[in-house]
Amino acid sequence: MTRAEVTIAGAGMAGLAAAARLRELGAALRLLEKGDRPGGSMLLSSGFVWRYRSFELFREQCPDGDERLQRVVHERLDDALAWLERLGAPVLARETANPLTAGWRFDTARMTEALVRAAGGVELGASPGERDGPLILATGGFQGDRELVRRYVAPAGRLPVRANPWSSGDGLRLATARGAVVVGPLDEFFGRAMPAVETIPPEQFVAAAQLYGRHALVVDLDGEPIALIPSWSELDLVQAIAHPPGGRAGYVL
């Protein structure tokens, strides 16, 4: 009996890792990427892959997360980091320099290359369409779609895209069209406070991140302080800035 070919939609970190692992297991697969390159937004990141140092700390920091998924991440990430290194992903650092977290930093460009090799290649400019057979949706981001961002994240705001621009909700739409259900609010997101300019080149995303809000007085556009003591990651501060009209704030140092 011939095994069905697995289609993987999205060649970011999730899709690349899924394809590489399936190839190790001997599965027949096609890895499809809508954009003009693999790597997704991971390629534009600083390259840290990390977990909290203890599961109790994980729950304390992320109490609303799915506890089962959090436990999988916490218990399996260290083995996954070693697996990435065996595939040829270069490790730049084996510590995060954060007392709350443990993990490694990778060279994102060369990690992408290593995963593409392990996956057996990627088809660019391709989407799954109405394909039959097993389908892994490794895409669901919608930061490149203004309408979806307004619907789920910032109704009155216009947020700059600090990610690959072709993440426009195709995976989310495909999943819901096939009966999937969106769980929980979608207005929590990973982001960074960025300079309030029209565009920032992707190669400058990491350097341009304004990751010092916890040392500043943060005020809204009317000059009123944003009543929030930011967490170490400042993701809560970024979301607080994004939700009001304008999606802007000022830092007084």
mmCIF file of C-alpha atoms in Angstrom:
data_model
loop_
_atom_site.group_PDB
_atom_site.id
_atom_site.type_symbol
_atom_site.label_atom_id
_atom_site.label_comp_id
_atom_site.label_asym_id
_atom_site.label_seq_id
_atom_site.Cartn_x
_atom_site.Cartn_y
_atom_site.Cartn_z
ATOM 1 C CA MET A 1 0.000 0.000 0.000
ATOM 2 C CA THR A 2 1.446 3.397 -0.992
ATOM 3 C CA ARG A 3 1.522 5.960 1.755
ATOM 4 C CA ALA A 4 -0.192 9.257 1.025
ATOM 5 C CA GLU A 5 2.043 12.215 0.304
ATOM 6 C CA VAL A 6 1.972 14.807 3.071
ATOM 7 C CA THR A 7 1.591 18.438 2.042
ATOM 8 C CA ILE A 8 3.067 21.070 4.353
ATOM 9 C CA ALA A 9 1.854 24.628 3.843
ATOM 10 C CA GLY A 10 4.398 27.183 5.013
ATOM 11 C CA ALA A 11 8.197 27.040 5.082
ATOM 12 C CA GLY A 12 8.825 29.096 8.174
ATOM 13 C CA MET A 13 10.325 27.505 11.282
ATOM 14 C CA ALA A 14 7.304 25.280 11.925
ATOM 15 C CA GLY A 15 6.995 24.010 8.362
ATOM 16 C CA LEU A 16 10.727 23.490 7.893
ATOM 17 C CA ALA A 17 11.046 21.550 11.145
ATOM 18 C CA ALA A 18 7.982 19.432 10.338
ATOM 19 C CA ALA A 19 9.288 18.647 6.853
ATOM 20 C CA ALA A 20 12.789 17.795 8.085
ATOM 21 C CA ARG A 21 11.431 15.447 10.744
ATOM 22 C CA LEU A 22 8.980 13.756 8.354
ATOM 23 C CA ARG A 23 11.805 13.238 5.878
ATOM 24 C CA GLU A 24 13.831 11.571 8.637
ATOM 25 C CA LEU A 25 10.885 9.241 9.245
ATOM 26 C CA GLY A 26 10.747 8.322 5.561
ATOM 27 C CA ALA A 27 7.537 10.134 4.667
ATOM 28 C CA ALA A 28 6.788 11.385 1.174
ATOM 29 C CA LEU A 29 6.097 15.109 1.327
ATOM 30 C CA ARG A 30 5.835 18.411 -0.498
ATOM 31 C CA LEU A 31 6.833 21.583 1.320
ATOM 32 C CA LEU A 32 5.039 24.631 -0.120
ATOM 33 C CA GLU A 33 5.862 28.268 0.526
ATOM 34 C CA LYS A 34 3.729 31.137 -0.726
ATOM 35 C CA GLY A 35 6.562 33.673 -0.488
ATOM 36 C CA ASP A 36 9.750 34.043 -2.477
ATOM 37 C CA ARG A 37 12.047 32.461 0.130
ATOM 38 C CA PRO A 38 11.951 29.956 2.990
ATOM 39 C CA GLY A 39 12.545 30.896 6.619
ATOM 40 C CA GLY A 40 9.418 32.911 7.353
ATOM 41 C CA SER A 41 9.691 35.467 10.129
ATOM 42 C CA MET A 42 12.240 33.277 11.935
ATOM 43 C CA LEU A 43 14.797 34.399 9.356
ATOM 44 C CA LEU A 44 14.216 38.007 10.461
ATOM 45 C CA SER A 45 14.611 37.290 14.175
ATOM 46 C CA SER A 46 17.614 37.403 16.499
ATOM 47 C CA GLY A 47 17.784 33.591 16.394
ATOM 48 C CA PHE A 48 17.092 32.710 20.025
ATOM 49 C CA VAL A 49 15.095 29.527 20.638
ATOM 50 C CA TRP A 50 14.321 29.273 24.337
ATOM 51 C CA ARG A 51 12.129 28.038 27.171
ATOM 52 C CA TYR A 52 11.586 29.144 30.752
ATOM 53 C CA ARG A 53 14.050 27.583 33.193
ATOM 54 C CA SER A 54 11.305 25.853 35.175
ATOM 55 C CA PHE A 55 7.804 24.754 34.302
ATOM 56 C CA GLU A 56 6.450 26.566 37.356
ATOM 57 C CA LEU A 57 7.949 29.799 36.049
ATOM 58 C CA PHE A 58 6.425 29.082 32.621
ATOM 59 C CA ARG A 59 2.957 28.807 34.181
ATOM 60 C CA GLU A 60 3.536 31.908 36.298
ATOM 61 C CA GLN A 61 4.563 33.976 33.274
ATOM 62 C CA CYS A 62 1.948 32.520 30.887
ATOM 63 C CA PRO A 63 -1.003 31.425 33.050
ATOM 64 C CA ASP A 64 -3.542 31.542 30.219
ATOM 65 C CA GLY A 65 -1.577 29.243 27.906
ATOM 66 C CA ASP A 66 -2.474 25.628 27.136
ATOM 67 C CA GLU A 67 -0.780 23.737 29.961
ATOM 68 C CA ARG A 68 -0.381 20.553 27.892
ATOM 69 C CA LEU A 69 1.381 22.350 25.065
ATOM 70 C CA GLN A 70 3.518 24.301 27.498
ATOM 71 C CA ARG A 71 4.662 21.050 29.101
ATOM 72 C CA VAL A 72 5.623 19.628 25.710
ATOM 73 C CA VAL A 73 7.706 22.716 24.936
ATOM 74 C CA HIS A 74 9.369 22.705 28.333
ATOM 75 C CA GLU A 75 10.207 18.998 28.358
ATOM 76 C CA ARG A 76 11.274 18.560 24.731
ATOM 77 C CA LEU A 77 12.953 21.785 23.697
ATOM 78 C CA ASP A 78 16.460 20.847 24.809
ATOM 79 C CA ASP A 79 16.418 17.703 22.648
ATOM 80 C CA ALA A 80 15.006 19.747 19.771
ATOM 81 C CA LEU A 81 17.878 22.245 20.000
ATOM 82 C CA ALA A 82 20.396 19.409 19.806
ATOM 83 C CA TRP A 83 18.492 18.009 16.795
ATOM 84 C CA LEU A 84 18.775 21.348 14.998
ATOM 85 C CA GLU A 85 22.510 21.378 15.618
ATOM 86 C CA ARG A 86 22.854 17.831 14.252
ATOM 87 C CA LEU A 87 21.083 18.966 11.086
ATOM 88 C CA GLY A 88 23.786 21.595 10.620
ATOM 89 C CA ALA A 89 22.237 24.707 12.180
ATOM 90 C CA PRO A 90 25.172 26.781 13.537
ATOM 91 C CA VAL A 91 24.931 27.699 17.224
ATOM 92 C CA LEU A 92 26.069 31.234 18.032
ATOM 93 C CA ALA A 93 25.448 31.060 21.790
ATOM 94 C CA ARG A 94 24.321 28.393 24.250
ATOM 95 C CA GLU A 95 22.866 30.806 26.805
ATOM 96 C CA THR A 96 20.235 33.531 26.554
ATOM 97 C CA ALA A 97 21.841 35.919 29.086
ATOM 98 C CA ASN A 98 18.429 36.026 30.794
ATOM 99 C CA PRO A 99 18.121 34.458 34.270
ATOM 100 C CA LEU A 100 14.513 33.438 33.518
ATOM 101 C CA THR A 101 15.183 31.522 30.313
ATOM 102 C CA ALA A 102 17.367 28.801 28.840
ATOM 103 C CA GLY A 103 18.094 28.242 25.177
ATOM 104 C CA TRP A 104 20.445 28.685 22.259
ATOM 105 C CA ARG A 105 20.984 31.316 19.630
ATOM 106 C CA PHE A 106 21.298 30.178 16.016
ATOM 107 C CA ASP A 107 22.482 31.759 12.789
ATOM 108 C CA THR A 108 19.032 32.104 11.230
ATOM 109 C CA ALA A 109 20.180 32.203 7.593
ATOM 110 C CA ARG A 110 22.311 29.087 7.865
ATOM 111 C CA MET A 111 19.722 27.321 10.033
ATOM 112 C CA THR A 112 17.191 27.942 7.257
ATOM 113 C CA GLU A 113 19.608 26.448 4.722
ATOM 114 C CA ALA A 114 20.193 23.394 6.929
ATOM 115 C CA LEU A 115 16.478 22.768 7.398
ATOM 116 C CA VAL A 116 15.737 23.172 3.692
ATOM 117 C CA ARG A 117 18.412 20.544 2.925
ATOM 118 C CA ALA A 118 16.991 18.188 5.535
ATOM 119 C CA ALA A 119 13.469 18.747 4.183
ATOM 120 C CA GLY A 120 14.539 17.877 0.651
ATOM 121 C CA GLY A 121 13.787 21.307 -0.783
ATOM 122 C CA VAL A 122 10.876 23.716 -0.888
ATOM 123 C CA GLU A 123 8.497 24.817 -3.641
ATOM 124 C CA LEU A 124 8.324 28.617 -3.658
ATOM 125 C CA GLY A 125 5.347 30.661 -4.798
ATOM 126 C CA ALA A 126 3.103 27.671 -4.108
ATOM 127 C CA SER A 127 -0.096 27.225 -2.084
ATOM 128 C CA PRO A 128 -1.981 24.035 -1.186
ATOM 129 C CA GLY A 129 -5.295 25.024 -2.792
ATOM 130 C CA GLU A 130 -7.838 22.180 -2.716
ATOM 131 C CA ARG A 131 -5.224 19.468 -2.453
ATOM 132 C CA ASP A 132 -6.360 16.039 -1.253
ATOM 133 C CA GLY A 133 -4.495 13.959 1.295
ATOM 134 C CA PRO A 134 -2.806 14.838 4.594
ATOM 135 C CA LEU A 135 -2.174 18.535 5.060
ATOM 136 C CA ILE A 136 -0.082 20.214 7.754
ATOM 137 C CA LEU A 137 -0.907 23.899 8.125
ATOM 138 C CA ALA A 138 2.347 25.445 9.316
ATOM 139 C CA THR A 139 1.085 28.923 8.570
ATOM 140 C CA GLY A 140 -1.613 30.992 10.155
ATOM 141 C CA GLY A 141 -0.105 34.396 10.744
ATOM 142 C CA PHE A 142 -2.093 37.348 9.465
ATOM 143 C CA GLN A 143 0.126 40.309 10.287
ATOM 144 C CA GLY A 144 0.316 41.206 6.597
ATOM 145 C CA ASP A 145 -3.472 41.577 6.269
ATOM 146 C CA ARG A 146 -4.697 44.948 7.530
ATOM 147 C CA GLU A 147 -8.327 43.847 7.724
ATOM 148 C CA LEU A 148 -7.552 40.835 9.918
ATOM 149 C CA VAL A 149 -5.255 42.899 12.140
ATOM 150 C CA ARG A 150 -8.055 45.428 12.649
ATOM 151 C CA ARG A 151 -10.569 42.641 13.332
ATOM 152 C CA TYR A 152 -8.526 40.693 15.863
ATOM 153 C CA VAL A 153 -5.798 42.948 17.273
ATOM 154 C CA ALA A 154 -6.083 46.718 16.895
ATOM 155 C CA PRO A 155 -9.513 47.899 15.644
ATOM 156 C CA ALA A 156 -8.486 51.529 15.364
ATOM 157 C CA GLY A 157 -4.774 51.171 14.822
ATOM 158 C CA ARG A 158 -2.424 50.773 11.890
ATOM 159 C CA LEU A 159 0.513 48.640 12.969
ATOM 160 C CA PRO A 160 3.747 48.280 11.011
ATOM 161 C CA VAL A 161 4.570 44.747 9.903
ATOM 162 C CA ARG A 162 7.641 43.420 11.682
ATOM 163 C CA ALA A 163 7.537 40.092 9.863
ATOM 164 C CA ASN A 164 7.463 38.664 6.367
ATOM 165 C CA PRO A 165 4.719 40.581 4.523
ATOM 166 C CA TRP A 166 3.101 37.572 2.840
ATOM 167 C CA SER A 167 1.709 36.223 6.121
ATOM 168 C CA SER A 168 -1.794 37.380 5.248
ATOM 169 C CA GLY A 169 -4.041 34.833 6.929
ATOM 170 C CA ASP A 170 -4.266 32.202 4.172
ATOM 171 C CA GLY A 171 -3.746 29.376 6.654
ATOM 172 C CA LEU A 172 -6.290 30.817 9.085
ATOM 173 C CA ARG A 173 -8.889 31.161 6.334
ATOM 174 C CA LEU A 174 -8.227 27.675 4.970
ATOM 175 C CA ALA A 175 -8.503 26.111 8.424
ATOM 176 C CA THR A 176 -11.757 27.852 9.325
ATOM 177 C CA ALA A 177 -13.225 27.077 5.889
ATOM 178 C CA ARG A 178 -12.591 23.397 6.624
ATOM 179 C CA GLY A 179 -14.276 23.517 10.015
ATOM 180 C CA ALA A 180 -11.539 24.629 12.409
ATOM 181 C CA VAL A 181 -12.542 26.883 15.272
ATOM 182 C CA VAL A 182 -10.594 29.885 16.530
ATOM 183 C CA VAL A 183 -9.936 29.436 20.248
ATOM 184 C CA GLY A 184 -9.644 32.379 22.594
ATOM 185 C CA PRO A 185 -8.923 35.999 21.766
ATOM 186 C CA LEU A 186 -6.290 36.701 19.114
ATOM 187 C CA ASP A 187 -5.268 40.138 20.352
ATOM 188 C CA GLU A 188 -2.182 38.791 22.138
ATOM 189 C CA PHE A 189 0.810 38.680 19.822
ATOM 190 C CA PHE A 190 4.581 38.739 19.717
ATOM 191 C CA GLY A 191 5.847 42.151 18.755
ATOM 192 C CA ARG A 192 8.348 44.861 19.447
ATOM 193 C CA ALA A 193 8.011 48.608 19.847
ATOM 194 C CA MET A 194 9.576 50.085 16.718
ATOM 195 C CA PRO A 195 10.427 53.625 15.551
ATOM 196 C CA ALA A 196 7.316 55.366 14.226
ATOM 197 C CA VAL A 197 8.424 55.573 10.605
ATOM 198 C CA GLU A 198 6.563 54.315 7.541
ATOM 199 C CA THR A 199 8.813 51.367 6.717
ATOM 200 C CA ILE A 200 11.795 49.602 8.258
ATOM 201 C CA PRO A 201 13.856 47.256 6.075
ATOM 202 C CA PRO A 202 13.610 43.645 7.303
ATOM 203 C CA GLU A 203 17.371 43.406 7.797
ATOM 204 C CA GLN A 204 17.050 46.183 10.405
ATOM 205 C CA PHE A 205 14.176 44.656 12.408
ATOM 206 C CA VAL A 206 16.362 43.361 15.246
ATOM 207 C CA ALA A 207 18.543 46.460 15.550
ATOM 208 C CA ALA A 208 15.552 48.836 15.404
ATOM 209 C CA ALA A 209 13.580 47.163 18.213
ATOM 210 C CA GLN A 210 12.991 49.610 21.073
ATOM 211 C CA LEU A 211 13.417 47.122 23.911
ATOM 212 C CA TYR A 212 13.862 49.489 26.837
ATOM 213 C CA GLY A 213 10.337 50.541 27.740
ATOM 214 C CA ARG A 214 10.732 49.224 31.269
ATOM 215 C CA HIS A 215 13.364 51.913 31.845
ATOM 216 C CA ALA A 216 11.206 54.736 30.465
ATOM 217 C CA LEU A 217 8.099 56.720 31.253
ATOM 218 C CA VAL A 218 5.760 55.555 28.474
ATOM 219 C CA VAL A 219 3.033 58.024 27.493
ATOM 220 C CA ASP A 220 0.196 57.888 24.974
ATOM 221 C CA LEU A 221 -0.343 60.452 22.210
ATOM 222 C CA ASP A 222 -2.079 62.788 24.691
ATOM 223 C CA GLY A 223 0.913 62.674 27.025
ATOM 224 C CA GLU A 224 -0.851 60.505 29.601
ATOM 225 C CA PRO A 225 1.265 57.746 31.160
ATOM 226 C CA ILE A 226 0.417 54.192 30.177
ATOM 227 C CA ALA A 227 -0.379 52.594 33.540
ATOM 228 C CA LEU A 228 1.656 49.436 33.200
ATOM 229 C CA ILE A 229 4.822 48.031 34.718
ATOM 230 C CA PRO A 230 6.201 46.106 31.737
ATOM 231 C CA SER A 231 7.293 42.503 32.009
ATOM 232 C CA TRP A 232 10.881 41.558 31.180
ATOM 233 C CA SER A 233 9.912 40.789 27.571
ATOM 234 C CA GLU A 234 7.848 43.987 27.198
ATOM 235 C CA LEU A 235 5.271 42.107 25.119
ATOM 236 C CA ASP A 236 2.527 43.371 27.410
ATOM 237 C CA LEU A 237 3.744 46.929 26.850
ATOM 238 C CA VAL A 238 3.792 46.438 23.072
ATOM 239 C CA GLN A 239 0.204 45.193 23.147
ATOM 240 C CA ALA A 240 -0.864 48.087 25.368
ATOM 241 C CA ILE A 241 0.629 50.504 22.831
ATOM 242 C CA ALA A 242 -0.942 48.700 19.871
ATOM 243 C CA HIS A 243 -4.556 48.587 21.055
ATOM 244 C CA PRO A 244 -5.469 52.313 21.395
ATOM 245 C CA PRO A 245 -6.178 54.433 18.295
ATOM 246 C CA GLY A 246 -3.016 55.244 16.416
ATOM 247 C CA GLY A 247 -0.961 52.456 17.949
ATOM 248 C CA ARG A 248 1.691 54.956 19.034
ATOM 249 C CA ALA A 249 3.393 56.017 22.255
ATOM 250 C CA GLY A 250 6.309 58.126 23.448
ATOM 251 C CA TYR A 251 9.242 57.053 25.631
ATOM 252 C CA VAL A 252 10.640 59.617 28.082
ATOM 253 C CA LEU A 253 14.115 58.664 29.276
#
